[in-house]
């Protein structure tokens, strides 16, 4: 699937307790499904920065007011 950034997005199905691995050091595990929300667990080295997209947009906007949000 192509996303709004024009890049390819891999779409996967996972059940509770199943994981995906990104690179050699990041694991994302589906922890819970409740209504319209899911809970993810992310295991990554401390030097890997992990943010929700809206938090990253806010941080970037505070640093650069001309920045276009990722979620746009």
Coordinates of N, CA and C in Angstrom, one line a residue:
X1 N 0.8 -1.2 0.0 CA 0.0 0.0 0.0 C 0.9 1.2 0.0
X2 N 0.6 2.2 -0.8 CA 1.3 3.5 -0.8 C 0.7 4.5 0.1
X3 N 1.5 5.1 1.0 CA 0.9 6.0 2.0 C 0.9 7.4 1.5
X4 N 0.5 8.4 2.3 CA 0.5 9.8 1.9 C 1.8 10.4 1.6
X5 N 2.9 9.8 2.1 CA 4.2 10.3 1.9 C 4.8 9.8 0.6
X6 N 4.0 8.9 -0.1 CA 4.5 8.4 -1.4 C 5.4 7.2 -1.3
X7 N 5.5 6.7 -0.1 CA 6.4 5.5 0.2 C 5.5 4.3 0.3
X8 N 6.1 3.1 0.2 CA 5.4 1.9 0.3 C 5.2 1.5 1.7
X9 N 4.0 1.1 2.1 CA 3.7 0.7 3.5 C 3.4 -0.8 3.5
X10 N 4.1 -1.6 4.3 CA 3.8 -3.0 4.5 C 2.7 -3.1 5.4
X11 N 1.6 -3.8 5.1 CA 0.5 -4.0 5.9 C 0.4 -5.4 6.4
X12 N 0.4 -5.6 7.7 CA 0.5 -7.0 8.3 C -0.7 -7.2 9.2
X13 N -1.1 -8.4 9.4 CA -2.1 -8.8 10.4 C -1.4 -9.5 11.5
X14 N -1.8 -9.2 12.7 CA -1.1 -9.8 13.9 C -2.2 -10.1 14.9
X15 N -2.0 -11.2 15.7 CA -2.9 -11.5 16.8 C -2.2 -11.1 18.1
X16 N -3.0 -11.0 19.1 CA -2.5 -10.6 20.4 C -1.3 -11.5 20.8
X17 N -0.2 -10.9 21.2 CA 1.0 -11.6 21.5 C 2.0 -11.8 20.4
X18 N 1.5 -11.6 19.2 CA 2.4 -11.7 18.0 C 3.2 -10.4 17.8
X19 N 4.4 -10.6 17.2 CA 5.3 -9.4 17.0 C 5.7 -9.3 15.5
X20 N 6.3 -8.1 15.3 CA 7.0 -7.9 14.0 C 8.4 -7.4 14.5
X21 N 9.4 -7.6 13.6 CA 10.8 -7.2 14.0 C 11.2 -6.2 12.9
X22 N 11.7 -5.0 13.3 CA 12.2 -4.0 12.4 C 13.7 -3.9 12.5
X23 N 14.4 -4.2 11.5 CA 15.9 -4.2 11.5 C 16.3 -5.3 12.5
X24 N 17.4 -5.1 13.1 CA 18.0 -6.1 14.0 C 17.6 -5.9 15.5
X25 N 17.1 -4.7 15.8 CA 17.0 -4.4 17.3 C 15.6 -3.8 17.7
X26 N 14.6 -3.8 16.9 CA 13.3 -3.2 17.3 C 12.3 -4.3 17.1
X27 N 11.5 -4.5 18.1 CA 10.4 -5.5 18.1 C 9.1 -4.8 18.5
X28 N 8.0 -4.9 17.7 CA 6.7 -4.3 18.0 C 5.8 -5.5 18.2
X29 N 5.1 -5.5 19.4 CA 4.2 -6.6 19.8 C 2.8 -6.1 20.0
X30 N 1.8 -6.8 19.5 CA 0.4 -6.4 19.7 C 0.1 -7.0 21.1
X31 N -0.2 -6.1 22.0 CA -0.5 -6.5 23.4 C -2.0 -6.6 23.7
X32 N -2.8 -5.7 23.1 CA -4.3 -5.7 23.5 C -5.1 -5.1 22.4
X33 N -6.3 -5.6 22.2 CA -7.2 -5.0 21.3 C -8.5 -4.7 22.1
X34 N -8.9 -3.5 22.1 CA -10.1 -3.1 23.0 C -10.9 -2.0 22.2
X35 N -12.1 -2.4 21.7 CA -12.9 -1.5 21.0 C -12.1 -1.1 19.7
X36 N -12.0 0.2 19.5 CA -11.3 0.7 18.3 C -9.9 1.0 18.5
X37 N -9.3 0.5 19.6 CA -7.9 0.8 20.0 C -7.1 -0.4 20.1
X38 N -5.8 -0.3 19.8 CA -4.9 -1.4 20.1 C -3.8 -0.9 21.0
X39 N -3.1 -1.8 21.8 CA -2.0 -1.4 22.6 C -0.8 -2.1 22.0
X40 N 0.3 -1.4 21.7 CA 1.5 -2.0 21.2 C 2.6 -1.9 22.2
X41 N 3.4 -2.9 22.2 CA 4.6 -2.8 23.0 C 5.8 -2.7 22.1
X42 N 6.7 -1.8 22.4 CA 7.9 -1.6 21.5 C 9.2 -1.8 22.3
X43 N 9.9 -2.8 21.9 CA 11.3 -3.0 22.5 C 12.3 -2.5 21.5
X44 N 13.1 -1.6 22.0 CA 14.1 -0.9 21.2 C 15.3 -0.5 22.1
X45 N 16.5 -0.4 21.5 CA 17.6 0.1 22.3 C 17.3 1.5 22.8
X46 N 17.9 1.9 23.9 CA 17.7 3.3 24.4 C 18.1 4.4 23.4
X47 N 19.0 4.1 22.5 CA 19.4 5.1 21.6 C 18.5 5.3 20.4
X48 N 17.5 4.4 20.3 CA 16.4 4.5 19.3 C 15.3 5.4 19.8
X49 N 15.0 6.5 19.2 CA 13.9 7.4 19.6 C 12.6 6.8 19.1
X50 N 11.6 6.7 19.9 CA 10.3 6.2 19.6 C 9.2 7.3 20.0
X51 N 8.4 7.8 19.1 CA 7.4 8.8 19.4 C 6.1 8.4 18.6
X52 N 5.0 8.7 19.2 CA 3.7 8.7 18.4 C 3.9 9.8 17.4
X53 N 3.2 9.6 16.2 CA 3.4 10.6 15.1 C 3.0 12.0 15.5
X54 N 1.9 12.1 16.3 CA 1.4 13.4 16.7 C 2.4 14.1 17.7
X55 N 3.0 13.4 18.5 CA 4.0 13.9 19.4 C 5.2 14.4 18.6
X56 N 5.7 13.6 17.6 CA 6.8 14.0 16.8 C 6.5 15.3 16.0
X57 N 5.2 15.3 15.5 CA 4.8 16.5 14.8 C 4.9 17.8 15.6
X58 N 4.4 17.6 16.9 CA 4.5 18.8 17.8 C 5.9 19.2 18.1
X59 N 6.8 18.2 18.4 CA 8.2 18.5 18.6 C 8.8 19.2 17.4
X60 N 8.6 18.7 16.2 CA 9.2 19.3 15.0 C 8.6 20.6 14.8
X61 N 7.3 20.8 15.0 CA 6.7 22.1 14.7 C 7.2 23.2 15.7
X62 N 7.5 22.8 16.9 CA 8.1 23.7 17.9 C 9.5 24.1 17.5
X63 N 10.2 23.2 16.9 CA 11.6 23.5 16.4 C 11.6 24.2 15.1
X64 N 10.6 23.9 14.2 CA 10.6 24.5 12.9 C 9.1 24.8 12.5
X65 N 8.7 26.1 12.7 CA 7.3 26.4 12.4 C 6.9 26.2 11.0
X66 N 7.8 26.1 10.0 CA 7.4 25.9 8.6 C 7.3 24.4 8.3
X67 N 7.5 23.5 9.2 CA 7.4 22.1 9.0 C 6.0 21.6 8.7
X68 N 5.9 20.7 7.7 CA 4.6 20.1 7.4 C 4.5 18.8 8.2
X69 N 3.4 18.6 8.9 CA 3.2 17.4 9.8 C 3.1 16.2 9.0
X70 N 3.7 15.1 9.6 CA 3.6 13.8 8.9 C 2.2 13.2 8.8
X71 N 1.4 13.6 9.7 CA 0.0 13.1 9.7 C -0.9 13.9 8.8
X72 N -0.4 14.9 8.1 CA -1.3 15.7 7.2 C -1.5 14.9 5.9

